[in-house]
Short mmCIF file of N, CA and C in Angstrom, two decimals:
data_model
loop_
_atom_site.label_atom_id
_atom_site.label_comp_id
_atom_site.label_asym_id
_atom_site.label_seq_id
_atom_site.Cartn_x
_atom_site.Cartn_y
_atom_site.Cartn_z
N PRO A 1 37.31 18.34 4.37
CA PRO A 1 35.97 18.77 4.76
C PRO A 1 34.94 18.40 3.69
N THR A 2 33.82 17.90 4.15
CA THR A 2 32.77 17.48 3.22
C THR A 2 31.46 18.12 3.61
N LEU A 3 30.93 18.91 2.69
CA LEU A 3 29.63 19.55 2.88
C LEU A 3 28.56 18.61 2.35
N GLY A 4 27.38 18.69 2.93
CA GLY A 4 26.28 17.87 2.46
C GLY A 4 25.04 18.70 2.20
N PHE A 5 24.25 18.22 1.26
CA PHE A 5 22.97 18.83 0.91
C PHE A 5 22.03 17.69 0.58
N LEU A 6 20.83 17.72 1.16
CA LEU A 6 19.85 16.68 0.93
C LEU A 6 18.50 17.32 0.68
N GLY A 7 17.90 17.02 -0.47
CA GLY A 7 16.58 17.56 -0.74
C GLY A 7 16.08 17.27 -2.13
N ARG A 8 14.89 16.72 -2.20
CA ARG A 8 14.26 16.48 -3.51
C ARG A 8 13.87 17.79 -4.18
N GLU A 9 13.35 18.71 -3.38
CA GLU A 9 12.94 20.02 -3.91
C GLU A 9 14.15 20.96 -3.87
N TRP A 10 15.18 20.60 -4.61
CA TRP A 10 16.47 21.27 -4.52
C TRP A 10 16.45 22.73 -4.91
N GLN A 11 15.51 23.13 -5.78
CA GLN A 11 15.46 24.54 -6.17
C GLN A 11 15.10 25.41 -4.97
N ARG A 12 14.03 25.06 -4.29
CA ARG A 12 13.55 25.83 -3.14
C ARG A 12 14.50 25.71 -1.95
N LYS A 13 15.16 24.57 -1.85
CA LYS A 13 16.03 24.32 -0.70
C LYS A 13 17.42 24.93 -0.87
N GLY A 14 17.67 25.55 -2.02
CA GLY A 14 18.87 26.37 -2.17
C GLY A 14 20.09 25.73 -2.80
N LEU A 15 19.92 24.67 -3.58
CA LEU A 15 21.09 24.04 -4.17
C LEU A 15 21.85 24.99 -5.09
N ARG A 16 21.15 25.77 -5.86
CA ARG A 16 21.82 26.73 -6.76
C ARG A 16 22.75 27.64 -5.95
N ARG A 17 22.26 28.15 -4.84
CA ARG A 17 23.08 29.01 -3.97
C ARG A 17 24.22 28.22 -3.36
N LEU A 18 23.97 27.01 -2.94
CA LEU A 18 25.02 26.19 -2.35
C LEU A 18 26.16 25.97 -3.34
N VAL A 19 25.86 25.75 -4.58
CA VAL A 19 26.91 25.55 -5.58
C VAL A 19 27.78 26.80 -5.68
N GLN A 20 27.17 27.98 -5.64
CA GLN A 20 27.94 29.23 -5.66
C GLN A 20 28.83 29.34 -4.42
N ILE A 21 28.26 28.97 -3.27
CA ILE A 21 29.02 29.00 -2.01
C ILE A 21 30.17 28.00 -2.09
N PHE A 22 29.89 26.82 -2.63
CA PHE A 22 30.92 25.78 -2.74
C PHE A 22 32.05 26.23 -3.67
N ARG A 23 31.72 26.90 -4.76
CA ARG A 23 32.76 27.43 -5.66
C ARG A 23 33.68 28.39 -4.89
N GLU A 24 33.08 29.25 -4.09
CA GLU A 24 33.87 30.19 -3.27
C GLU A 24 34.70 29.42 -2.24
N LEU A 25 34.12 28.44 -1.61
CA LEU A 25 34.84 27.64 -0.60
C LEU A 25 36.02 26.91 -1.24
N GLN A 26 35.84 26.43 -2.45
CA GLN A 26 36.91 25.71 -3.16
C GLN A 26 38.14 26.59 -3.34
N SER A 27 37.95 27.90 -3.49
CA SER A 27 39.10 28.80 -3.64
C SER A 27 39.89 28.89 -2.33
N ARG A 28 39.23 28.61 -1.21
CA ARG A 28 39.87 28.66 0.10
C ARG A 28 40.34 27.29 0.54
N MET A 29 39.57 26.27 0.18
CA MET A 29 39.83 24.90 0.60
C MET A 29 39.66 23.98 -0.61
N PRO A 30 40.68 23.88 -1.46
CA PRO A 30 40.55 23.09 -2.69
C PRO A 30 40.23 21.61 -2.45
N GLU A 31 40.52 21.13 -1.26
CA GLU A 31 40.25 19.72 -0.95
C GLU A 31 38.80 19.47 -0.52
N ALA A 32 38.01 20.53 -0.39
CA ALA A 32 36.62 20.38 0.05
C ALA A 32 35.82 19.54 -0.95
N ARG A 33 34.87 18.79 -0.41
CA ARG A 33 34.00 17.95 -1.21
C ARG A 33 32.55 18.31 -0.90
N LEU A 34 31.67 17.91 -1.80
CA LEU A 34 30.24 18.15 -1.64
C LEU A 34 29.50 16.85 -1.92
N VAL A 35 28.62 16.45 -1.02
CA VAL A 35 27.79 15.27 -1.20
C VAL A 35 26.36 15.75 -1.42
N LEU A 36 25.79 15.38 -2.57
CA LEU A 36 24.44 15.79 -2.92
C LEU A 36 23.51 14.59 -2.94
N GLY A 37 22.40 14.72 -2.24
CA GLY A 37 21.41 13.65 -2.22
C GLY A 37 20.02 14.19 -2.43
N GLY A 38 19.17 13.36 -3.02
CA GLY A 38 17.77 13.71 -3.18
C GLY A 38 17.35 14.02 -4.59
N MET A 39 18.31 14.32 -5.45
CA MET A 39 17.97 14.69 -6.83
C MET A 39 18.82 13.87 -7.80
N PRO A 40 18.29 13.61 -8.99
CA PRO A 40 19.11 12.90 -9.98
C PRO A 40 20.24 13.80 -10.49
N GLN A 41 21.38 13.22 -10.73
CA GLN A 41 22.54 13.98 -11.18
C GLN A 41 22.26 14.77 -12.45
N ASP A 42 21.55 14.17 -13.38
CA ASP A 42 21.30 14.87 -14.65
C ASP A 42 20.43 16.11 -14.47
N ALA A 43 19.65 16.18 -13.39
CA ALA A 43 18.80 17.35 -13.14
C ALA A 43 19.62 18.57 -12.75
N VAL A 44 20.82 18.34 -12.21
CA VAL A 44 21.63 19.47 -11.71
C VAL A 44 23.00 19.55 -12.40
N SER A 45 23.23 18.75 -13.41
CA SER A 45 24.56 18.70 -14.04
C SER A 45 25.00 20.06 -14.59
N SER A 46 24.08 20.85 -15.12
CA SER A 46 24.48 22.16 -15.66
C SER A 46 24.88 23.13 -14.55
N LEU A 47 24.37 22.94 -13.35
CA LEU A 47 24.72 23.81 -12.22
C LEU A 47 26.15 23.60 -11.74
N VAL A 48 26.63 22.37 -11.85
CA VAL A 48 27.88 21.99 -11.21
C VAL A 48 29.04 21.82 -12.20
N LEU A 49 28.90 22.37 -13.40
CA LEU A 49 29.95 22.23 -14.40
C LEU A 49 31.30 22.65 -13.84
N GLY A 50 32.28 21.80 -14.03
CA GLY A 50 33.63 22.07 -13.55
C GLY A 50 33.89 21.62 -12.14
N LEU A 51 32.86 21.22 -11.42
CA LEU A 51 33.02 20.78 -10.03
C LEU A 51 32.82 19.27 -9.86
N GLU A 52 32.49 18.59 -10.94
CA GLU A 52 32.08 17.18 -10.85
C GLU A 52 33.06 16.31 -10.08
N GLN A 53 34.36 16.57 -10.22
CA GLN A 53 35.36 15.74 -9.55
C GLN A 53 35.36 15.94 -8.04
N ASN A 54 34.70 16.99 -7.56
CA ASN A 54 34.64 17.26 -6.12
C ASN A 54 33.26 17.00 -5.52
N ILE A 55 32.38 16.37 -6.32
CA ILE A 55 31.01 16.14 -5.86
C ILE A 55 30.68 14.65 -5.94
N ASP A 56 30.05 14.16 -4.88
CA ASP A 56 29.51 12.81 -4.87
C ASP A 56 27.99 12.93 -5.01
N PHE A 57 27.46 12.37 -6.08
CA PHE A 57 26.02 12.40 -6.33
C PHE A 57 25.42 11.09 -5.81
N LEU A 58 24.48 11.19 -4.91
CA LEU A 58 23.86 10.00 -4.34
C LEU A 58 22.50 9.68 -4.93
N GLY A 59 21.89 10.63 -5.64
CA GLY A 59 20.53 10.41 -6.13
C GLY A 59 19.58 10.33 -4.95
N GLU A 60 18.54 9.50 -5.10
CA GLU A 60 17.59 9.32 -3.99
C GLU A 60 18.31 8.66 -2.82
N VAL A 61 18.11 9.21 -1.64
CA VAL A 61 18.78 8.71 -0.44
C VAL A 61 17.78 7.93 0.40
N ARG A 62 17.98 6.64 0.46
CA ARG A 62 17.15 5.80 1.34
C ARG A 62 17.87 5.52 2.65
N ASP A 63 19.19 5.55 2.59
CA ASP A 63 20.03 5.29 3.76
C ASP A 63 20.55 6.62 4.30
N LYS A 64 19.75 7.25 5.15
CA LYS A 64 20.15 8.56 5.67
C LYS A 64 21.40 8.46 6.54
N GLU A 65 21.54 7.37 7.27
CA GLU A 65 22.75 7.20 8.08
C GLU A 65 23.99 7.22 7.20
N GLY A 66 23.89 6.58 6.04
CA GLY A 66 25.01 6.58 5.10
C GLY A 66 25.33 7.99 4.62
N PHE A 67 24.30 8.77 4.35
CA PHE A 67 24.51 10.16 3.92
C PHE A 67 25.20 10.95 5.03
N TYR A 68 24.63 10.92 6.24
CA TYR A 68 25.18 11.72 7.32
C TYR A 68 26.58 11.28 7.72
N SER A 69 26.89 10.00 7.58
CA SER A 69 28.22 9.53 7.95
C SER A 69 29.30 10.07 7.01
N ARG A 70 28.91 10.60 5.87
CA ARG A 70 29.87 11.08 4.87
C ARG A 70 30.16 12.56 4.97
N ILE A 71 29.39 13.31 5.78
CA ILE A 71 29.53 14.77 5.76
C ILE A 71 30.04 15.32 7.10
N ASN A 72 30.68 16.49 7.01
CA ASN A 72 31.14 17.22 8.20
C ASN A 72 30.27 18.43 8.49
N LEU A 73 29.51 18.86 7.48
CA LEU A 73 28.68 20.05 7.61
C LEU A 73 27.49 19.94 6.68
N LEU A 74 26.31 20.21 7.20
CA LEU A 74 25.11 20.28 6.36
C LEU A 74 24.87 21.74 6.03
N VAL A 75 24.70 22.03 4.74
CA VAL A 75 24.42 23.40 4.31
C VAL A 75 23.03 23.42 3.69
N HIS A 76 22.19 24.34 4.17
CA HIS A 76 20.79 24.39 3.76
C HIS A 76 20.38 25.85 3.55
N PRO A 77 20.77 26.44 2.40
CA PRO A 77 20.46 27.85 2.15
C PRO A 77 19.09 28.05 1.50
N ALA A 78 18.08 27.47 2.09
CA ALA A 78 16.73 27.48 1.51
C ALA A 78 16.15 28.88 1.41
N SER A 79 15.42 29.12 0.33
CA SER A 79 14.73 30.40 0.19
C SER A 79 13.37 30.37 0.86
N LEU A 80 12.83 29.16 1.06
CA LEU A 80 11.55 28.99 1.74
C LEU A 80 11.49 27.57 2.27
N GLU A 81 11.42 27.41 3.57
CA GLU A 81 11.40 26.08 4.18
C GLU A 81 10.60 26.16 5.47
N ALA A 82 9.43 25.51 5.48
CA ALA A 82 8.57 25.57 6.66
C ALA A 82 9.30 25.11 7.91
N PHE A 83 10.01 24.01 7.83
CA PHE A 83 10.82 23.57 8.96
C PHE A 83 12.19 23.11 8.49
N GLY A 84 12.28 21.99 7.83
CA GLY A 84 13.57 21.48 7.37
C GLY A 84 14.10 20.39 8.29
N MET A 85 13.45 19.23 8.25
CA MET A 85 13.85 18.11 9.11
C MET A 85 15.32 17.74 8.95
N VAL A 86 15.86 17.91 7.75
CA VAL A 86 17.25 17.55 7.49
C VAL A 86 18.18 18.32 8.44
N VAL A 87 17.80 19.52 8.83
CA VAL A 87 18.61 20.33 9.73
C VAL A 87 18.66 19.70 11.11
N THR A 88 17.52 19.37 11.66
CA THR A 88 17.52 18.77 13.01
C THR A 88 18.06 17.35 12.99
N GLU A 89 17.88 16.64 11.88
CA GLU A 89 18.46 15.30 11.77
C GLU A 89 19.98 15.37 11.84
N ALA A 90 20.56 16.34 11.16
CA ALA A 90 22.02 16.51 11.20
C ALA A 90 22.47 16.89 12.62
N MET A 91 21.79 17.85 13.22
CA MET A 91 22.18 18.29 14.56
C MET A 91 22.07 17.17 15.58
N ALA A 92 21.06 16.31 15.42
CA ALA A 92 20.89 15.19 16.34
C ALA A 92 22.03 14.19 16.23
N ARG A 93 22.76 14.24 15.12
CA ARG A 93 23.92 13.36 14.91
C ARG A 93 25.24 14.06 15.23
N GLY A 94 25.15 15.28 15.74
CA GLY A 94 26.35 16.02 16.09
C GLY A 94 27.04 16.66 14.90
N ILE A 95 26.32 16.81 13.80
CA ILE A 95 26.88 17.43 12.60
C ILE A 95 26.48 18.90 12.59
N PRO A 96 27.44 19.81 12.51
CA PRO A 96 27.08 21.23 12.47
C PRO A 96 26.30 21.56 11.21
N VAL A 97 25.52 22.64 11.29
CA VAL A 97 24.68 23.05 10.17
C VAL A 97 24.91 24.52 9.88
N LEU A 98 24.74 24.87 8.60
CA LEU A 98 24.77 26.25 8.15
C LEU A 98 23.49 26.43 7.35
N VAL A 99 22.57 27.25 7.88
CA VAL A 99 21.24 27.36 7.29
C VAL A 99 20.84 28.81 7.08
N SER A 100 19.89 29.00 6.18
CA SER A 100 19.38 30.35 5.94
C SER A 100 18.35 30.72 7.01
N ASP A 101 18.15 32.00 7.15
CA ASP A 101 17.15 32.50 8.08
C ASP A 101 15.73 32.25 7.58
N GLN A 102 15.58 31.69 6.40
CA GLN A 102 14.27 31.35 5.84
C GLN A 102 13.88 29.91 6.12
N THR A 103 14.70 29.22 6.88
CA THR A 103 14.46 27.83 7.25
C THR A 103 13.81 27.82 8.63
N GLY A 104 12.64 27.19 8.74
CA GLY A 104 11.94 27.16 10.02
C GLY A 104 12.79 26.61 11.16
N ALA A 105 13.58 25.59 10.86
CA ALA A 105 14.42 24.97 11.89
C ALA A 105 15.57 25.87 12.32
N ALA A 106 15.73 27.02 11.68
CA ALA A 106 16.79 27.95 12.08
C ALA A 106 16.63 28.34 13.55
N SER A 107 15.39 28.38 14.02
CA SER A 107 15.15 28.73 15.42
C SER A 107 15.72 27.70 16.39
N GLU A 108 16.01 26.51 15.89
CA GLU A 108 16.55 25.43 16.72
C GLU A 108 18.08 25.41 16.72
N VAL A 109 18.71 26.20 15.86
CA VAL A 109 20.16 26.18 15.71
C VAL A 109 20.79 27.12 16.73
N GLY A 110 21.49 26.52 17.68
CA GLY A 110 22.22 27.30 18.67
C GLY A 110 23.67 27.46 18.25
N ALA A 111 24.39 28.28 18.98
CA ALA A 111 25.79 28.55 18.64
C ALA A 111 26.63 27.27 18.65
N MET A 112 26.23 26.29 19.44
CA MET A 112 26.99 25.05 19.51
C MET A 112 26.57 24.04 18.43
N GLN A 113 25.57 24.36 17.63
CA GLN A 113 25.13 23.46 16.56
C GLN A 113 25.45 23.98 15.17
N GLY A 114 25.80 25.24 15.05
CA GLY A 114 26.09 25.78 13.73
C GLY A 114 25.82 27.25 13.64
N GLN A 115 25.35 27.67 12.47
CA GLN A 115 25.14 29.10 12.24
C GLN A 115 23.96 29.32 11.30
N VAL A 116 23.26 30.41 11.52
CA VAL A 116 22.17 30.86 10.66
C VAL A 116 22.62 32.14 9.99
N LEU A 117 22.49 32.19 8.67
CA LEU A 117 22.84 33.39 7.92
C LEU A 117 21.65 33.88 7.11
N SER A 118 21.62 35.16 6.88
CA SER A 118 20.61 35.75 6.02
C SER A 118 20.89 35.37 4.58
N LEU A 119 19.83 35.20 3.80
CA LEU A 119 20.02 34.96 2.37
C LEU A 119 20.67 36.17 1.71
N ALA A 120 20.56 37.33 2.33
CA ALA A 120 21.17 38.54 1.79
C ALA A 120 22.69 38.56 1.99
N SER A 121 23.20 37.67 2.85
CA SER A 121 24.65 37.60 3.06
C SER A 121 25.33 37.15 1.78
N SER A 122 26.54 37.62 1.58
CA SER A 122 27.28 37.29 0.36
C SER A 122 27.73 35.83 0.36
N ASN A 123 28.05 35.33 -0.82
CA ASN A 123 28.60 33.98 -0.92
C ASN A 123 29.92 33.88 -0.17
N LYS A 124 30.68 34.97 -0.13
CA LYS A 124 31.93 34.98 0.63
C LYS A 124 31.66 34.78 2.11
N ASP A 125 30.61 35.43 2.62
CA ASP A 125 30.25 35.26 4.03
C ASP A 125 29.82 33.83 4.31
N TRP A 126 29.03 33.26 3.40
CA TRP A 126 28.59 31.87 3.55
C TRP A 126 29.80 30.93 3.50
N ALA A 127 30.71 31.16 2.57
CA ALA A 127 31.89 30.30 2.45
C ALA A 127 32.78 30.41 3.69
N ALA A 128 32.94 31.62 4.21
CA ALA A 128 33.74 31.81 5.42
C ALA A 128 33.11 31.07 6.60
N ALA A 129 31.79 31.14 6.71
CA ALA A 129 31.10 30.43 7.79
C ALA A 129 31.25 28.92 7.60
N ALA A 130 31.12 28.45 6.37
CA ALA A 130 31.29 27.01 6.10
C ALA A 130 32.69 26.57 6.46
N GLN A 131 33.68 27.36 6.11
CA GLN A 131 35.07 27.02 6.42
C GLN A 131 35.26 26.93 7.93
N ARG A 132 34.76 27.91 8.66
CA ARG A 132 34.86 27.91 10.13
C ARG A 132 34.22 26.66 10.72
N LEU A 133 33.01 26.34 10.23
CA LEU A 133 32.29 25.19 10.78
C LEU A 133 32.94 23.87 10.37
N CYS A 134 33.56 23.82 9.21
CA CYS A 134 34.22 22.59 8.76
C CYS A 134 35.44 22.26 9.60
N VAL A 135 36.15 23.28 10.05
CA VAL A 135 37.36 23.01 10.81
C VAL A 135 37.06 22.77 12.29
N SER A 136 35.83 23.03 12.72
CA SER A 136 35.47 22.68 14.10
C SER A 136 35.33 21.17 14.16
N THR A 137 35.62 20.61 15.31
CA THR A 137 35.51 19.15 15.44
C THR A 137 34.13 18.78 15.92
N LEU A 138 33.74 17.54 15.63
CA LEU A 138 32.42 17.09 16.08
C LEU A 138 32.30 17.14 17.59
N SER A 139 33.40 17.01 18.30
CA SER A 139 33.32 17.08 19.75
C SER A 139 32.95 18.48 20.22
N ASP A 140 33.15 19.49 19.34
CA ASP A 140 32.75 20.86 19.68
C ASP A 140 31.26 21.09 19.45
N THR A 141 30.62 20.19 18.71
CA THR A 141 29.24 20.38 18.33
C THR A 141 28.33 19.72 19.36
N GLU A 142 27.46 20.52 19.94
CA GLU A 142 26.52 20.00 20.93
C GLU A 142 25.40 19.27 20.21
N ILE A 143 25.12 18.06 20.62
CA ILE A 143 24.08 17.27 19.98
C ILE A 143 22.71 17.85 20.32
N TYR A 144 21.90 17.98 19.31
CA TYR A 144 20.54 18.52 19.45
C TYR A 144 19.63 17.43 19.99
N ARG A 145 18.92 17.74 21.03
CA ARG A 145 17.99 16.78 21.62
C ARG A 145 16.62 17.43 21.76
N ARG A 146 15.61 16.67 21.39
CA ARG A 146 14.23 17.16 21.50
C ARG A 146 13.37 15.93 21.73
N SER A 147 12.86 15.80 22.93
CA SER A 147 12.08 14.62 23.26
C SER A 147 10.66 14.72 22.71
N TRP A 148 10.04 13.56 22.56
CA TRP A 148 8.65 13.54 22.13
C TRP A 148 7.76 14.25 23.15
N GLY A 149 8.14 14.18 24.40
CA GLY A 149 7.38 14.88 25.44
C GLY A 149 7.38 16.39 25.22
N GLN A 150 8.54 16.93 24.83
CA GLN A 150 8.63 18.36 24.53
C GLN A 150 7.75 18.72 23.33
N VAL A 151 7.83 17.91 22.32
CA VAL A 151 7.04 18.17 21.11
C VAL A 151 5.55 18.10 21.43
N ALA A 152 5.15 17.08 22.19
CA ALA A 152 3.74 16.92 22.54
C ALA A 152 3.25 18.12 23.36
N ALA A 153 4.05 18.59 24.31
CA ALA A 153 3.66 19.73 25.14
C ALA A 153 3.48 20.99 24.28
N GLU A 154 4.35 21.16 23.29
CA GLU A 154 4.22 22.31 22.39
C GLU A 154 2.95 22.22 21.55
N TYR A 155 2.62 21.01 21.09
CA TYR A 155 1.40 20.84 20.32
C TYR A 155 0.17 21.11 21.18
N VAL A 156 0.19 20.69 22.42
CA VAL A 156 -0.93 20.97 23.32
C VAL A 156 -1.13 22.48 23.43
N GLN A 157 -0.04 23.22 23.57
CA GLN A 157 -0.13 24.68 23.66
C GLN A 157 -0.72 25.28 22.37
N VAL A 158 -0.30 24.76 21.23
CA VAL A 158 -0.82 25.25 19.95
C VAL A 158 -2.32 25.00 19.87
N TYR A 159 -2.75 23.78 20.23
CA TYR A 159 -4.17 23.45 20.17
C TYR A 159 -4.98 24.28 21.17
N GLN A 160 -4.45 24.50 22.36
CA GLN A 160 -5.15 25.31 23.34
C GLN A 160 -5.30 26.75 22.83
N GLN A 161 -4.26 27.27 22.23
CA GLN A 161 -4.33 28.62 21.68
C GLN A 161 -5.35 28.69 20.55
N ALA A 162 -5.38 27.66 19.70
CA ALA A 162 -6.34 27.62 18.59
C ALA A 162 -7.76 27.60 19.12
N LEU A 163 -8.00 26.84 20.20
CA LEU A 163 -9.34 26.80 20.79
C LEU A 163 -9.73 28.16 21.36
N LYS A 164 -8.77 28.85 21.98
CA LYS A 164 -9.05 30.18 22.50
C LYS A 164 -9.42 31.13 21.37
N GLU A 165 -8.63 31.07 20.28
CA GLU A 165 -8.88 31.93 19.13
C GLU A 165 -10.25 31.66 18.52
N LYS A 166 -10.62 30.39 18.46
CA LYS A 166 -11.90 29.99 17.87
C LYS A 166 -13.05 30.50 18.73
N GLY A 167 -12.85 30.53 20.04
CA GLY A 167 -13.89 30.95 20.96
C GLY A 167 -14.12 32.45 20.99
N LYS A 168 -13.23 33.22 20.40
CA LYS A 168 -13.38 34.69 20.42
C LYS A 168 -14.48 35.18 19.53
#
């Protein structure tokens, strides 16, 4: 099983928490791996002491397909995330996700795409959820689909509501 994390703003996106979760997961699944993208290795080397042999550091990721092809689960325990495109990008590829309830895209995660956990949940709870999601097969994961037509219709509603509010 290979977990993935992608984000330049790794502090806010929860890398510190993910490392704690990964340490817990390693006690259950010693063969688990972690792929980190978006940050230079030297910026996070002190966080991952002792885990280096189980982590692939990608640095800046220009080839997102390459990143997603390497992982079985995207973990995004963000403390503050307006949306989190990485979450829907993973789901659109049939990769399950484990995200915090502070991630805007959490509202898009259905039972067939992964799981949303509270940041207040313990690292053991996060590791147990990661383990469950890692052993599920990609064929069990429903691919996330969202057409541009759906997005456009939602924006029209937002703009119409804003016009109503402005007119009050």
